[in-house]
Coordinates of C-alpha atoms and ligand atoms in Angstrom, one line a residue:
X247 CA 70.4 -27.5 33.6
X248 CA 68.8 -30.3 31.4
X249 CA 65.7 -30.0 33.8
X250 CA 65.2 -26.4 33.9
X251 CA 65.4 -27.0 29.8
X252 CA 63.0 -29.2 30.0
X253 CA 60.6 -27.5 32.4
X254 CA 61.1 -24.4 30.1
X255 CA 60.1 -26.6 27.0
X256 CA 57.3 -28.0 28.5
X257 CA 56.1 -24.4 30.0
X258 CA 56.4 -23.0 26.5
X259 CA 54.9 -25.8 24.7
X260 CA 51.7 -25.8 27.3
X261 CA 51.6 -21.8 27.1
X262 CA 51.5 -22.3 22.9
X263 CA 48.7 -24.8 23.1
X264 CA 46.7 -22.9 25.5
X265 CA 47.3 -19.6 23.3
X266 CA 46.5 -21.7 20.1
X267 CA 43.6 -23.3 22.0
X268 CA 42.4 -19.7 22.7
X269 CA 42.8 -18.4 19.3
X270 CA 41.0 -21.7 18.2
X271 CA 38.0 -21.4 20.5
X272 CA 38.0 -17.2 19.7
X273 CA 37.9 -17.9 16.2
X274 CA 35.2 -20.5 16.6
X275 CA 32.9 -18.2 18.6
X276 CA 33.4 -15.3 15.9
X277 CA 33.0 -17.7 13.1
X278 CA 29.9 -19.1 15.2
X279 CA 28.5 -15.6 15.5
X280 CA 29.1 -14.9 11.6
X281 CA 27.6 -18.3 10.6
X282 CA 24.4 -17.4 13.0
X283 CA 24.4 -14.0 11.5
X284 CA 24.4 -15.9 8.1
X285 CA 21.9 -17.8 9.1
X286 CA 19.7 -15.0 10.1
X287 CA 20.6 -12.6 7.2
X288 CA 21.4 -15.1 4.6
X289 CA 19.2 -18.2 5.1
X290 CA 16.1 -16.9 7.0
X291 CA 12.9 -17.3 4.5
X292 CA 10.7 -14.0 4.5
X293 CA 7.2 -14.6 3.1
X294 CA 5.2 -12.2 1.2
X295 CA 1.7 -12.5 1.0
X296 CA 0.0 -10.0 -1.7
X297 CA -3.5 -9.8 -2.4
X298 CA -4.2 -9.8 -6.6
X299 CA -3.0 -9.3 -9.4
X300 CA -5.9 -7.0 -11.3
X301 CA -4.3 -4.0 -10.0
X302 CA -0.9 -3.7 -11.3
X303 CA 0.6 -2.3 -8.4
X304 CA 0.7 -5.6 -6.2
X305 CA 2.7 -7.2 -9.0
X306 CA 5.4 -4.6 -8.8
X307 CA 5.2 -4.7 -4.7
X308 CA 5.8 -8.4 -4.7
X309 CA 8.6 -7.9 -7.2
X310 CA 10.0 -5.1 -5.2
X311 CA 9.6 -7.1 -1.5
X312 CA 11.1 -10.2 -2.9
X313 CA 14.2 -7.8 -4.3
X314 CA 14.9 -5.9 -1.3
X315 CA 15.0 -8.9 0.9
X316 CA 17.1 -10.7 -1.1
X317 CA 19.5 -7.7 -1.4
X318 CA 19.6 -8.1 2.4
X319 CA 20.4 -11.7 2.3
X320 CA 17.4 -13.3 2.9
X321 CA 15.4 -15.9 1.0
X322 CA 12.2 -14.6 0.1
X323 CA 8.9 -16.0 -1.7
X324 CA 6.2 -14.2 -3.1
X325 CA 2.6 -15.2 -3.2
X326 CA -1.0 -13.7 -5.0
X327 CA -4.3 -14.3 -3.3
X328 CA -5.9 -13.7 -6.5
X329 CA -8.6 -11.9 -4.9
X330 CA -9.4 -14.8 -2.6
X331 CA -8.8 -14.9 1.1
X332 CA -9.6 -18.5 1.4
X333 CA -6.5 -19.1 -0.9
X334 CA -4.2 -16.5 0.7
X335 CA -4.7 -18.1 3.9
X336 CA -3.7 -21.3 2.4
X337 CA -0.7 -19.7 0.9
X338 CA 0.5 -18.1 4.4
X339 CA -0.2 -21.9 5.7
X340 CA 2.4 -23.0 3.3
X341 CA 4.8 -20.0 4.0
X342 CA 4.6 -21.1 7.6
X343 CA 5.1 -24.9 6.6
X344 CA 8.2 -24.0 4.9
X345 CA 9.7 -22.1 7.9
X346 CA 9.1 -18.6 7.2
X347 CA 10.4 -16.3 9.9
X348 CA 8.4 -13.4 9.1
X349 CA 5.4 -12.6 6.8
X350 CA 4.8 -9.3 4.9
X351 CA 1.1 -9.6 4.4
X352 CA -1.3 -7.5 2.0
X353 CA -4.3 -8.6 3.2
X354 CA -8.1 -9.0 1.0
X355 CA -10.3 -9.0 4.0
X356 CA -10.7 -9.9 7.9
X357 CA -10.6 -13.2 7.1
X358 CA -7.0 -13.1 7.4
X359 CA -6.8 -12.7 11.1
X360 CA -7.1 -16.7 11.6
X361 CA -3.6 -17.1 9.3
X362 CA -2.1 -14.0 11.2
X363 CA -3.2 -16.1 14.8
X364 CA -1.4 -19.2 13.2
X365 CA 1.9 -17.1 12.5
X366 CA 1.7 -15.7 16.1
X367 CA 1.1 -19.4 17.5
X368 CA 4.8 -20.1 15.6
X369 CA 6.5 -17.3 16.6
X370 CA 6.3 -15.6 13.3
X371 CA 6.1 -11.7 13.3
X372 CA 3.6 -10.4 10.8
X373 CA 3.9 -7.0 8.9
X374 CA 0.5 -5.5 7.9
X375 CA 1.6 -4.3 4.4
X376 CA -0.2 -1.1 2.9
X377 CA -3.7 -2.5 4.0
X378 CA -4.2 -2.9 8.1
X379 CA -5.0 -6.5 9.1
X380 CA -8.3 -5.8 11.2
X381 CA -9.8 -7.6 14.0
X382 CA -6.5 -9.2 15.1
X383 CA -4.3 -8.5 18.3
X384 CA -1.7 -10.9 16.8
X385 CA 0.8 -8.8 15.0
X386 CA 2.8 -5.6 15.8
X387 CA 3.6 -3.3 12.8
X388 CA 1.8 -1.9 9.9
X389 CA 3.4 -0.2 7.1
X390 CA 1.6 2.0 4.4
X391 CA 1.3 5.5 3.2
X392 CA -0.6 8.4 4.9
X393 CA -4.2 7.3 3.2
X394 CA -6.3 10.1 5.0
X395 CA -3.6 12.2 2.7
X396 CA -4.0 10.4 -0.1
X397 CA -8.1 10.8 0.0
X398 CA -7.2 14.7 0.7
X399 CA -5.0 15.0 -2.4
X400 CA -7.9 13.6 -4.4
X401 CA -10.6 16.4 -3.2
X402 CA -7.9 18.7 -3.7
X403 CA -7.5 17.5 -7.3
X404 CA -11.3 17.8 -7.8
X405 CA -11.4 21.2 -5.8
X406 CA -8.6 22.6 -8.5
X407 CA -10.1 21.0 -11.4
X408 CA -13.5 22.5 -10.9
X409 CA -12.2 25.7 -9.5
X410 CA -14.6 25.3 -6.7
X411 CA -13.2 28.2 -4.6
X412 CA -14.8 30.5 -7.4
X413 CA -17.8 28.4 -8.1
X414 CA -21.1 29.9 -7.0
X415 CA -24.5 28.2 -5.8
X416 CA -26.4 29.7 -8.5
X417 CA -24.3 27.7 -11.1
X418 CA -23.4 24.3 -9.0
X419 CA -21.0 21.7 -10.2
X420 CA -22.3 18.0 -10.1
X421 CA -20.3 15.3 -8.9
X422 CA -20.6 11.6 -8.3
X423 CA -18.7 9.7 -5.7
X424 CA -17.2 6.0 -5.8
X425 CA -15.5 4.5 -3.1
X426 CA -13.0 1.6 -3.0
X427 CA -13.7 -2.0 -1.0
X428 CA -15.5 -2.0 2.3
X429 CA -13.1 -4.8 2.9
X430 CA -10.3 -2.5 2.8
X431 CA -9.4 -0.2 5.8
X432 CA -7.7 2.1 3.4
X433 CA -10.8 2.6 1.3
X434 CA -12.3 4.4 4.3
X435 CA -9.5 6.8 4.8
X436 CA -9.2 7.7 1.2
X437 CA -13.0 8.6 1.2
X438 CA -12.9 10.4 4.4
X439 CA -9.6 12.5 3.3
X440 CA -11.4 13.3 0.1
X441 CA -14.5 14.5 1.8
X442 CA -12.8 16.5 4.1
X443 CA -12.0 18.7 1.4
X444 CA -15.1 18.5 -0.7
X445 CA -18.1 18.5 2.1
X446 CA -17.6 22.3 2.8
X447 CA -18.4 23.1 -0.9
X448 CA -21.4 20.5 -0.8
X449 CA -22.8 22.3 2.6
X450 CA -22.4 25.9 0.7
X451 CA -24.4 24.5 -2.1
X452 CA -21.8 25.1 -4.7
X453 CA -21.2 21.3 -5.1
X454 CA -24.1 19.1 -5.8
X455 CA -23.9 15.2 -5.2
X456 CA -25.7 13.0 -7.7
X457 CA -26.4 9.7 -6.0
X458 CA -25.8 8.4 -2.9
X459 CA -24.2 11.0 -0.6
X460 CA -22.2 9.3 2.5
X461 CA -20.6 12.7 4.6
X462 CA -17.9 10.2 5.8
X463 CA -17.4 6.6 5.5
X464 CA -19.1 6.5 9.1
X465 CA -22.6 6.5 7.0
X466 CA -22.4 2.4 6.6
X467 CA -25.7 2.6 4.8
X468 CA -24.6 4.7 1.9
X469 CA -20.9 4.2 1.9
X470 CA -22.3 0.6 1.1
X471 CA -23.8 1.9 -2.0
X472 CA -21.1 3.6 -3.3
X473 CA -18.3 1.3 -2.4
X474 CA -16.9 -1.0 -5.0
X475 CA -16.4 -4.6 -3.8
X476 CA -13.3 -6.1 -4.1
X477 CA -12.2 -3.0 -6.5
X478 CA -13.4 -4.5 -9.4
X479 CA -13.2 -2.2 -12.5
X480 CA -16.4 -4.3 -13.7
X481 CA -18.7 -3.2 -10.8
X482 CA -17.5 0.5 -11.1
X483 CA -18.0 0.7 -14.8
X484 CA -21.7 -1.1 -14.4
X485 CA -22.4 1.5 -11.4
X486 CA -21.2 4.4 -13.7
X487 CA -23.5 3.2 -16.7
X488 CA -26.4 2.9 -14.2
X489 CA -25.8 6.5 -12.9
X490 CA -25.5 8.2 -16.5
X491 CA -28.9 6.2 -17.3
X492 CA -30.5 7.0 -13.9
X493 CA -29.5 9.7 -11.0
X494 CA -27.4 11.6 -13.4
X495 CA -29.6 11.7 -16.7
X496 CA -30.8 14.9 -16.2
X497 CA -27.5 16.7 -15.2
X498 CA -24.2 17.0 -17.0
X499 CA -21.4 15.5 -14.2
X500 CA -18.6 18.2 -13.9
X501 CA -16.5 15.5 -11.5
X502 CA -16.6 11.7 -10.5
X503 CA -14.6 10.8 -7.0
X504 CA -12.6 7.8 -8.3
X505 CA -10.6 6.4 -5.7
X506 CA -7.6 4.6 -7.8
X507 CA -6.6 4.5 -11.4
X508 CA -7.9 1.1 -12.3
X509 CA -11.5 2.3 -11.3
X510 CA -10.9 5.8 -12.7
X511 CA -10.5 4.3 -16.3
X512 CA -13.4 2.1 -15.8
X513 CA -15.3 5.1 -14.9
X514 CA -13.9 7.3 -18.1
X515 CA -14.8 4.4 -20.3
X516 CA -18.6 4.2 -19.3
X517 CA -18.7 8.1 -19.6
X518 CA -17.0 8.4 -22.4
X519 CA -20.1 5.9 -24.2
X520 CA -22.3 8.5 -23.5
X521 CA -22.7 11.1 -26.3
X522 CA -23.1 14.1 -23.7
X523 CA -19.5 13.7 -22.7
X524 CA -17.9 13.2 -26.2
X525 CA -16.6 16.8 -26.0
X526 CA -15.7 17.1 -22.4
X527 CA -15.3 14.6 -19.9
X528 CA -15.7 15.0 -16.1
X529 CA -12.7 15.5 -13.8
X530 CA -11.8 12.5 -12.5
X531 CA -9.5 11.4 -9.8
X532 CA -7.4 8.5 -9.2
X533 CA -4.2 6.9 -7.5
X534 CA -1.5 4.4 -8.0
X535 CA 0.3 6.4 -10.8
X536 CA -0.2 3.6 -13.4
X537 CA 1.1 4.0 -16.6
X538 CA -2.4 3.8 -18.7
X539 CA -3.5 6.4 -16.1
X540 CA -0.3 8.8 -16.7
X541 CA -1.1 8.4 -20.4
X542 CA -4.7 9.6 -19.8
X543 CA -3.7 12.4 -17.5
X544 CA -0.9 13.3 -20.3
X545 CA -3.9 13.7 -22.4
X546 CA -6.5 15.1 -20.6
X547 CA -9.0 12.3 -19.9
X548 CA -8.1 11.7 -16.0
X549 CA -7.5 14.7 -14.2
X550 CA -5.3 13.5 -11.6
X551 CA -3.7 10.5 -9.7
X552 CA -1.7 9.9 -6.4
X553 CA 1.8 8.5 -6.8
X554 CA 2.8 6.1 -3.9
X555 CA 6.3 4.7 -5.0
X556 CA 5.6 1.3 -3.8
X557 CA 9.1 0.7 -4.4
X558 CA 10.1 2.8 -1.4
X559 CA 7.1 1.1 0.5
X560 CA 8.5 -2.4 -0.2
X561 CA 12.2 -1.0 0.7
X562 CA 10.8 0.6 4.0
X563 CA 9.1 -2.8 4.6
X564 CA 12.0 -5.1 4.4
X565 CA 14.1 -2.7 6.5
X566 CA 11.4 -2.8 9.4
X567 CA 11.5 -6.8 8.6
X568 CA 15.2 -6.9 9.2
X569 CA 14.9 -5.0 12.3
X570 CA 12.1 -7.1 13.8
X571 CA 14.1 -10.5 13.0
X572 CA 17.2 -8.8 14.8
X573 CA 15.5 -8.3 17.6
X574 CA 15.4 -4.6 17.6
X575 CA 12.9 -3.7 20.0
X576 CA 11.9 -0.2 18.8
X577 CA 12.6 -0.2 15.1
X578 CA 13.0 3.2 13.0
X579 CA 12.4 3.2 9.3
X580 CA 14.3 6.1 7.3
X581 CA 11.6 8.2 5.5
X582 CA 8.7 7.0 7.3
X583 CA 6.7 8.4 10.3
X584 CA 5.0 6.9 12.8
X585 CA 1.3 7.7 12.5
X586 CA 1.2 8.6 16.3
X587 CA 3.7 11.2 15.8
X588 CA 1.0 13.0 13.9
X589 CA -2.1 12.4 15.8
X590 CA -3.2 9.7 13.5
X591 CA -3.1 6.6 15.9
X592 CA -6.1 5.5 14.3
X593 CA -4.7 4.4 11.2
X594 CA -3.0 1.7 13.4
X595 CA -6.1 0.6 15.0
X596 CA -7.2 -3.1 14.1
X597 CA -10.2 -3.1 16.4
X598 CA -8.5 -5.1 18.9
X599 CA -5.4 -3.4 19.5
X600 CA -3.1 -0.3 18.1
X601 CA -0.3 -1.7 16.2
X602 CA 2.6 0.8 15.2
X603 CA 1.8 2.5 12.0
X604 CA 4.6 3.8 9.8
X605 CA 3.5 6.3 7.0
X606 CA 5.3 7.2 3.6
X607 CA 4.1 10.1 1.8
X608 CA 1.9 10.2 -1.3
X609 CA 2.3 12.7 -4.0
X610 CA -0.2 14.2 -6.2
X611 CA 0.3 13.8 -9.8
X612 CA -1.2 16.2 -12.5
X613 CA -0.9 16.9 -16.2
X614 CA 1.7 19.5 -14.7
X615 CA 4.3 16.7 -13.4
X616 CA 3.1 13.6 -14.9
X617 CA 6.4 12.6 -15.9
X618 CA 7.8 12.4 -11.9
X619 CA 6.7 8.6 -11.6
X620 CA 8.8 8.1 -14.6
X621 CA 11.9 10.1 -13.3
X622 CA 11.4 8.1 -10.2
X623 CA 11.9 4.8 -11.8
X624 CA 8.6 3.4 -11.1
X625 CA 7.1 3.2 -14.3
X626 CA 9.3 0.6 -16.4
X627 CA 10.8 1.7 -19.8
X628 CA 8.7 -1.3 -21.2
X629 CA 5.5 0.7 -19.9
X630 CA 6.9 3.8 -21.4
X631 CA 7.0 2.5 -24.6
X632 CA 3.7 0.7 -24.4
X633 CA 1.9 3.3 -23.2
X634 CA 3.2 6.2 -25.4
X635 CA 5.0 8.0 -22.3
X636 CA 8.0 9.2 -24.2
Ligands
BGC61 C1 -4.3 0.2 -2.3 C2 -4.5 1.2 -3.4 C3 -5.0 0.2 -4.7 C4 -6.3 -0.6 -4.0 C5 -6.9 -1.8 -5.1 C6 -5.7 -0.4 -1.6 O1 -5.5 -0.8 -0.4 O2 -3.9 1.0 -1.2 O3 -3.1 1.6 -3.8 O4 -5.6 0.9 -5.6 O5 -6.0 -1.0 -2.7 O6 -5.9 -2.8 -5.3

């Protein structure tokens, strides 16, 4: 009996030890998984390389991207390239040295391709942010707005502002054309979108172009003449001043196609200094829903802008980043559509491959709805006060 009791006791002890070990190894495995997840979700570094701070949106983009990444448990570091691709490449190099697991890059020009190649060599995924990274086959994802539609909204704004559908060739309207930086693929889409609306009016003679007229961005020589290198406002202002004293001297301009708000305000500043326009400014388009331009829309000095909620773009980019880092092969981004689903694959064409392009929807803003970007929380209370947008 004693022997049986001893055997049972040993058996029980072995069994409980085994159960105990199982439990321990089970929880160790679960703990292991948790800590692996924690390392991926909590400790991985996402590098955020933004192009510059001259155009305010990039400051907001940087802050939103960092906040969205941190909200999802990542570490995040944001760098601004100050309009200098060499500097941005150094910043990307530093982010890689720090062990960044993924990069979100708003590029300056295609000189960024070598930094993207370095990332690929280190197995670090890159998301092209807002601007496509051209001449590179070293990345797979691009997230942006529907940039052709941005241009269409600008063209439609001018069409409405000039009431072009009622205009006649006997009494034509006069427009001059500006484009963004030729180093930025978006500038071509904005321009082509706008001209897809305006060209028919030029062809029927109701709209006359003052200065160079590239029918599309493919007319490289003329596109270069209307382009604004680096999106710099002083370049646009000087070009507008030269037009006023040159090509536009003998006419009164009814409209100016301006590709973004920073340039629109520089153009309006030049036009306002010309006595011919003191009582009536031309219809000027814009983009970015900057607070200073919303104030001018409210006051009737700028006709329209395009609201691209960069807070939503940043959130979408980090949702995409999170899936890439978790190894999801076919990431989906709520609120964004794939360019390929609407026949706009070319938006993702780098010249070396076609990357997956996710598009968000831009919104038209005029005097009728200038408060919308404020209601959406895109404009801060400080900006509301500073720009008299109450
Ligand atoms: C962006 C615009 C911006 C411009 C100048 C473009 O790539 O899409 O929102 O106004 O760059 O920074």
